[in-house]
Short mmCIF file of C-alpha atoms in Angstrom, two decimals:
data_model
loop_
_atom_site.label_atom_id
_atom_site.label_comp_id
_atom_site.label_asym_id
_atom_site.label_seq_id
_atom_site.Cartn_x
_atom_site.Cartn_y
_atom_site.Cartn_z
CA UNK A 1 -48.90 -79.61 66.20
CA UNK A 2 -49.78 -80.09 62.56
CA UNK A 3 -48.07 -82.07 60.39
CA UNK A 4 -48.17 -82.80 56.26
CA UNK A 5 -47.49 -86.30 54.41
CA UNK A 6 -47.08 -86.01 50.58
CA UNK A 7 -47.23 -89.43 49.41
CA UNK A 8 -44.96 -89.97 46.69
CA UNK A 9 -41.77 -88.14 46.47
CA UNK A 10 -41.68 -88.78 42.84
CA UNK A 11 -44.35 -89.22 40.10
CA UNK A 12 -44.26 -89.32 36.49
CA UNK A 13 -46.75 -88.68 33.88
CA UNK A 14 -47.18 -88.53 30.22
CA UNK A 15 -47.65 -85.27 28.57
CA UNK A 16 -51.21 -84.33 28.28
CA UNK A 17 -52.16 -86.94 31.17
CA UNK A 18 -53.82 -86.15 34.66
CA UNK A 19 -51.75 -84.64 37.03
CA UNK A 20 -52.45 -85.75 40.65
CA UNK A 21 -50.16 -85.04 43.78
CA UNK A 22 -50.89 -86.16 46.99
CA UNK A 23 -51.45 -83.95 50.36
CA UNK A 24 -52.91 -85.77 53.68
CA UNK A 25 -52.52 -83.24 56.67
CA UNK A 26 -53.10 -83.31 60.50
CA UNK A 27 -54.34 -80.63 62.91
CA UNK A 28 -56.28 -80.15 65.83
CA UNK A 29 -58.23 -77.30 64.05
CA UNK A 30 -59.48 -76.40 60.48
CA UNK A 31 -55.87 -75.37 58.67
CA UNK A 32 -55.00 -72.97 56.04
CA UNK A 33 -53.37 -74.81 53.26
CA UNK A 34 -51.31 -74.39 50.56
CA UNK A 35 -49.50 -75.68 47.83
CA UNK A 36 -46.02 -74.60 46.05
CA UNK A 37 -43.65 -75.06 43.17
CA UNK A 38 -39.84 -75.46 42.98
CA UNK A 39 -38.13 -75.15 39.63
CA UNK A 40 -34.37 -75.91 39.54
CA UNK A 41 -32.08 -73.35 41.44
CA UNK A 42 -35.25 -71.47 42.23
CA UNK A 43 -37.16 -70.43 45.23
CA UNK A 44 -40.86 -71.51 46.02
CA UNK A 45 -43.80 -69.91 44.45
CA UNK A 46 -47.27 -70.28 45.43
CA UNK A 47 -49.69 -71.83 43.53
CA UNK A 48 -52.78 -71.46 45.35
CA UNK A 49 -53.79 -71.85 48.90
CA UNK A 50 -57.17 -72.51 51.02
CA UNK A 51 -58.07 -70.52 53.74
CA UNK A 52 -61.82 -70.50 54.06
CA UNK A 53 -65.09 -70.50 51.80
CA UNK A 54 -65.38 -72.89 48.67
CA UNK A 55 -63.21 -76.27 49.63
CA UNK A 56 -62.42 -76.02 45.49
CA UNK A 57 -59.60 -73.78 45.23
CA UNK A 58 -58.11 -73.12 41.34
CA UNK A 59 -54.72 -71.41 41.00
CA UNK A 60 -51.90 -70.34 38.50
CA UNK A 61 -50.94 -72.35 35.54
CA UNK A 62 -54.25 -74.48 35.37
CA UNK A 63 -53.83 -75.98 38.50
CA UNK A 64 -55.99 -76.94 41.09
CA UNK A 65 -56.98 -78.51 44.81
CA UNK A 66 -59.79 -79.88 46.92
CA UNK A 67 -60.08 -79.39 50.58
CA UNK A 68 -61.87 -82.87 51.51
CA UNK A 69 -61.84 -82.15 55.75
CA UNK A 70 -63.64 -85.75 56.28
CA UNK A 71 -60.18 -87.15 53.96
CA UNK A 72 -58.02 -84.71 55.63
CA UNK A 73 -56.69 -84.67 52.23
CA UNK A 74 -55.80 -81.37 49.72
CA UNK A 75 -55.01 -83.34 46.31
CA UNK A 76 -53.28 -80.69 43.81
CA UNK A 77 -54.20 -81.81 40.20
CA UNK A 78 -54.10 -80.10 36.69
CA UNK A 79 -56.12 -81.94 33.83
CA UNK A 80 -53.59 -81.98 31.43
CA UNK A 81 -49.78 -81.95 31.72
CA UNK A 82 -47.56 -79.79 30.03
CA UNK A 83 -43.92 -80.03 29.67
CA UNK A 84 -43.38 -76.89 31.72
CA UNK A 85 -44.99 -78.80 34.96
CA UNK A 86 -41.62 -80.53 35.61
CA UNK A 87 -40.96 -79.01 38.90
CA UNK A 88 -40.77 -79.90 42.82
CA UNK A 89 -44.04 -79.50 44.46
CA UNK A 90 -44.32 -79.09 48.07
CA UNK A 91 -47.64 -78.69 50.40
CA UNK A 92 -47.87 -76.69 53.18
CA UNK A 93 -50.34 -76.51 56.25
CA UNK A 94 -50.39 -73.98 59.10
CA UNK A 95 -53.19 -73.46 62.13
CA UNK A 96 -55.48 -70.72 62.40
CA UNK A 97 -53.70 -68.99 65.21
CA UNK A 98 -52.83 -65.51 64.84
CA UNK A 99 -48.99 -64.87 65.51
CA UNK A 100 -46.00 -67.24 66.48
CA UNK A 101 -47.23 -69.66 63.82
CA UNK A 102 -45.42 -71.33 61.42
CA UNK A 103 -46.31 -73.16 57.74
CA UNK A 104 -44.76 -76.64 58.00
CA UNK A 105 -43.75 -78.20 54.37
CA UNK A 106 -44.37 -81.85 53.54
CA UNK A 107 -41.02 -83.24 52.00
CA UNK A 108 -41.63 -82.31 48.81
CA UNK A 109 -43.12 -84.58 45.20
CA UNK A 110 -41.01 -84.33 42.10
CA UNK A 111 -42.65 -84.00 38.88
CA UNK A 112 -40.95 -85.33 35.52
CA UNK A 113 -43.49 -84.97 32.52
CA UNK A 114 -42.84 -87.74 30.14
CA UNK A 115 -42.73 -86.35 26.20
CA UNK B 1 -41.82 -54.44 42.61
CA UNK B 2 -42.00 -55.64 46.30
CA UNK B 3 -40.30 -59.19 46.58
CA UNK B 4 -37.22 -60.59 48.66
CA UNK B 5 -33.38 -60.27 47.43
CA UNK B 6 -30.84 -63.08 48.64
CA UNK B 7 -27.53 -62.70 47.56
CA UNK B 8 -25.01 -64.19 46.56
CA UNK B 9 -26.85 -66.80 44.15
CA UNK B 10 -24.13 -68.85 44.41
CA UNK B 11 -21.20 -68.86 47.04
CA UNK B 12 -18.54 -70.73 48.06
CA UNK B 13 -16.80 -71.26 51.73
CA UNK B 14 -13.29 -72.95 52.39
CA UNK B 15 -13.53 -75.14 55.80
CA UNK B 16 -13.40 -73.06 58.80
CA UNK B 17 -14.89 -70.01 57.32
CA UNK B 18 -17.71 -68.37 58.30
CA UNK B 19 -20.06 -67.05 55.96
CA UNK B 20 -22.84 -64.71 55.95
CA UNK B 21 -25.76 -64.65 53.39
CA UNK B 22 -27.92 -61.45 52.92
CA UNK B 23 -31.88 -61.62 52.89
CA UNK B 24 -33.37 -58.42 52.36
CA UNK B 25 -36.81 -57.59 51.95
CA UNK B 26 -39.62 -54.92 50.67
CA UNK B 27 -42.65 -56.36 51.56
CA UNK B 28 -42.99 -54.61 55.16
CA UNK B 29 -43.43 -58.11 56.13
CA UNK B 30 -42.68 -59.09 60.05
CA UNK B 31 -41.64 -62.06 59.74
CA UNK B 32 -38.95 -64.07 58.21
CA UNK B 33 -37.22 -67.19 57.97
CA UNK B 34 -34.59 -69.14 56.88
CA UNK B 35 -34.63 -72.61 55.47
CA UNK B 36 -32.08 -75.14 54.39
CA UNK B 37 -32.81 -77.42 51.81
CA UNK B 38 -30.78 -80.73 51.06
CA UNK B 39 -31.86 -83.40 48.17
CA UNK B 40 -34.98 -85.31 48.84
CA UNK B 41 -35.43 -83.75 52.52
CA UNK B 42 -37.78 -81.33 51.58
CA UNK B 43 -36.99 -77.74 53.80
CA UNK B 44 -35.65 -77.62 57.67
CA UNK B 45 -36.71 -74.09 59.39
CA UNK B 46 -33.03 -73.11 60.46
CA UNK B 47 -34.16 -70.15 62.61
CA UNK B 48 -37.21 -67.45 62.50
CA UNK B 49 -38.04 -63.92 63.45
CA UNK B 50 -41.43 -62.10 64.61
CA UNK B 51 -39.99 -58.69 64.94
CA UNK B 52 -37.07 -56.69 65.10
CA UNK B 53 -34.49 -57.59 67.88
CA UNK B 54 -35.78 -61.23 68.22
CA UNK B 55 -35.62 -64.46 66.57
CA UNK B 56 -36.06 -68.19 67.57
CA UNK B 57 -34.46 -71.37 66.36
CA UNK B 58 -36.01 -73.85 64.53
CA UNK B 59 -34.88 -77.41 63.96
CA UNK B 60 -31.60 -76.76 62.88
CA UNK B 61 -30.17 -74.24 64.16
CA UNK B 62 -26.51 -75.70 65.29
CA UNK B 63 -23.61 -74.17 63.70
CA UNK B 64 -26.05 -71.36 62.44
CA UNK B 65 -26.52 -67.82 63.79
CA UNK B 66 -28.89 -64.71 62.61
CA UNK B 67 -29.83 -61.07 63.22
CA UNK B 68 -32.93 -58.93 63.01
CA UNK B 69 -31.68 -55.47 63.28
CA UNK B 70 -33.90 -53.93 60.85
CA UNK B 71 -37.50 -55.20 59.19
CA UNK B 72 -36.06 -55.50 55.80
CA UNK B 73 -33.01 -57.60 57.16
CA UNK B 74 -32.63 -61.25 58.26
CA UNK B 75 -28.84 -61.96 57.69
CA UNK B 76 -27.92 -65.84 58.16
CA UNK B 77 -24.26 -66.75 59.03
CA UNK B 78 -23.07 -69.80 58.68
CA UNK B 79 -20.10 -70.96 60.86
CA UNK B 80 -17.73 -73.06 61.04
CA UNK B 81 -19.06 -75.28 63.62
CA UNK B 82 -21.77 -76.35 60.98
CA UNK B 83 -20.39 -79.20 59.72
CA UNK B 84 -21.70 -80.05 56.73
CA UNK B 85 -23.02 -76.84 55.56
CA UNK B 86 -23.52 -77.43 51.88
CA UNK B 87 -27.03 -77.05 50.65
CA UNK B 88 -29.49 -74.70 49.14
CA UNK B 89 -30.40 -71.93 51.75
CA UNK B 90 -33.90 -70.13 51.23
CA UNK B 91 -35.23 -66.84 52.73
CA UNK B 92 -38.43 -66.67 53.37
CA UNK B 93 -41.15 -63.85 54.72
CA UNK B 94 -45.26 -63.33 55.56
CA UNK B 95 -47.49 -60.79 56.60
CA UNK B 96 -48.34 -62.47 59.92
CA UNK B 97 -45.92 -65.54 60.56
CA UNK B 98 -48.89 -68.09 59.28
CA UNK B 99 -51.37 -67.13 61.29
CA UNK B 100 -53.94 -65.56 58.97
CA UNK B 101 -53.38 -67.44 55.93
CA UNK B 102 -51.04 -65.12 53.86
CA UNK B 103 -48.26 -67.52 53.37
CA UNK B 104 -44.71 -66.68 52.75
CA UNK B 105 -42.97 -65.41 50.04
CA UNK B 106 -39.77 -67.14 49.21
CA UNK B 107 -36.46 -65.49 47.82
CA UNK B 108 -34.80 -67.46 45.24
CA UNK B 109 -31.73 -69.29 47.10
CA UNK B 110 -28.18 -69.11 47.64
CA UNK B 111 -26.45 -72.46 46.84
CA UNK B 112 -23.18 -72.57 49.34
CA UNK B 113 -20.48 -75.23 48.56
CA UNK B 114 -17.66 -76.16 50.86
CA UNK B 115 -14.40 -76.02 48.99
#
């Protein structure tokens, strides 16, 4: 069964700083990954995902993630903080199996953006 | 616009009550999900559906109980054997349950207090 770590359930950076969040993931087979935002009282939106082709994936609000297989690793970062940023983040990894399959969330990294 | 509706945003349940929250959805998506979310534990899959007429538990299903009587539909009830039932409860959906690497689209919570 697959699993997710996100190391670090919270981080804080300056405004304007680099933005990393951590992802490690486990699976017996090449996974379909994603990553998602929380705001407060809000449900998840996706922010971008990987599924198959370039390991570089970009996504909404300047974000983005790199599939490193030989790391099993899928580090969201944005170059530059903004104060909107402040937000859960959770990653997500499911098998390629059609049907009957799941996503299962890491426990989530809480972003505070420093003014 | 297609999306997922939970209602109420915000509810509140005297001990021994049972309560019921309402997911509904117009995505024509097959399957759906609930999760409960508690500070710092990131989400627990409370129970799941493939299709209409069946559904599975997840890791937390105790003192929970659901219906899939219609696509758009995936009503949670909460009862009063769950003990400690406040927490932010999220509705979630996908094309394909994970397998394809659609993800799932999230409603935007219902926050249930004990009174």
């Amino acid at each position: 069964a697959q699993s997710v770590t996100q190391l670090g359930s919270h981080v804080s950076v300056s405004e304007g700083a680099l933005v990393l969040l951590r992802c490690n993931y486990s699976s017996s087979v090449p996974p379909y990954l994603f990553w998602y935002v929380q705001y407060p009282n809000q449900g998840l939106q996706l922010l971008l995902k990987y599924t198959t082709g370039a390991t570089l994936v970009k996504g909404i609000n300047g974000f983005e993630a790199e599939f490193k297989k030989s790391e099993t690793s899928f580090h969201l970062t944005k170059p530059s903080a903004h104060m909107s940023d402040a937000a859960e983040y959770f990653c997500a990894v499911s098998d390629r199996n059609f049907g009957n399959e799941k996503l299962t969330f890491g426990t989530g990294t809480r972003l505070t953006i420093i003014p | 616009d297609g999306g997922i509706t939970q209602s109420p945003k915000y509810l509140f349940r005297k001990e021994g009550q049972n309560v019921t929250l309402s997911c509904e959805q117009n995505l024509n998506h097959d399957a759906m999900y609930w999760y409960r979310q508690d500070p710092g534990q990131g989400l627990r899959l409370i129970y799941y559906s493939q299709i209409v007429n069946d559904f599975q538990k997840g890791d937390i299903a105790e003192g929970y109980s659901v219906s899939r009587e219609k696509k758009e539909s995936f009503p949670l009830t909460v009862t009063s054997a769950q003990k400690n039932p406040t927490a932010f409860y999220l509705c979630a959906s996908s094309v394909d349950g994970g397998g394809l690497g659609y993800g799932y689209t999230f409603g935007s919570g219902t926050r249930l207090t004990v009174v």
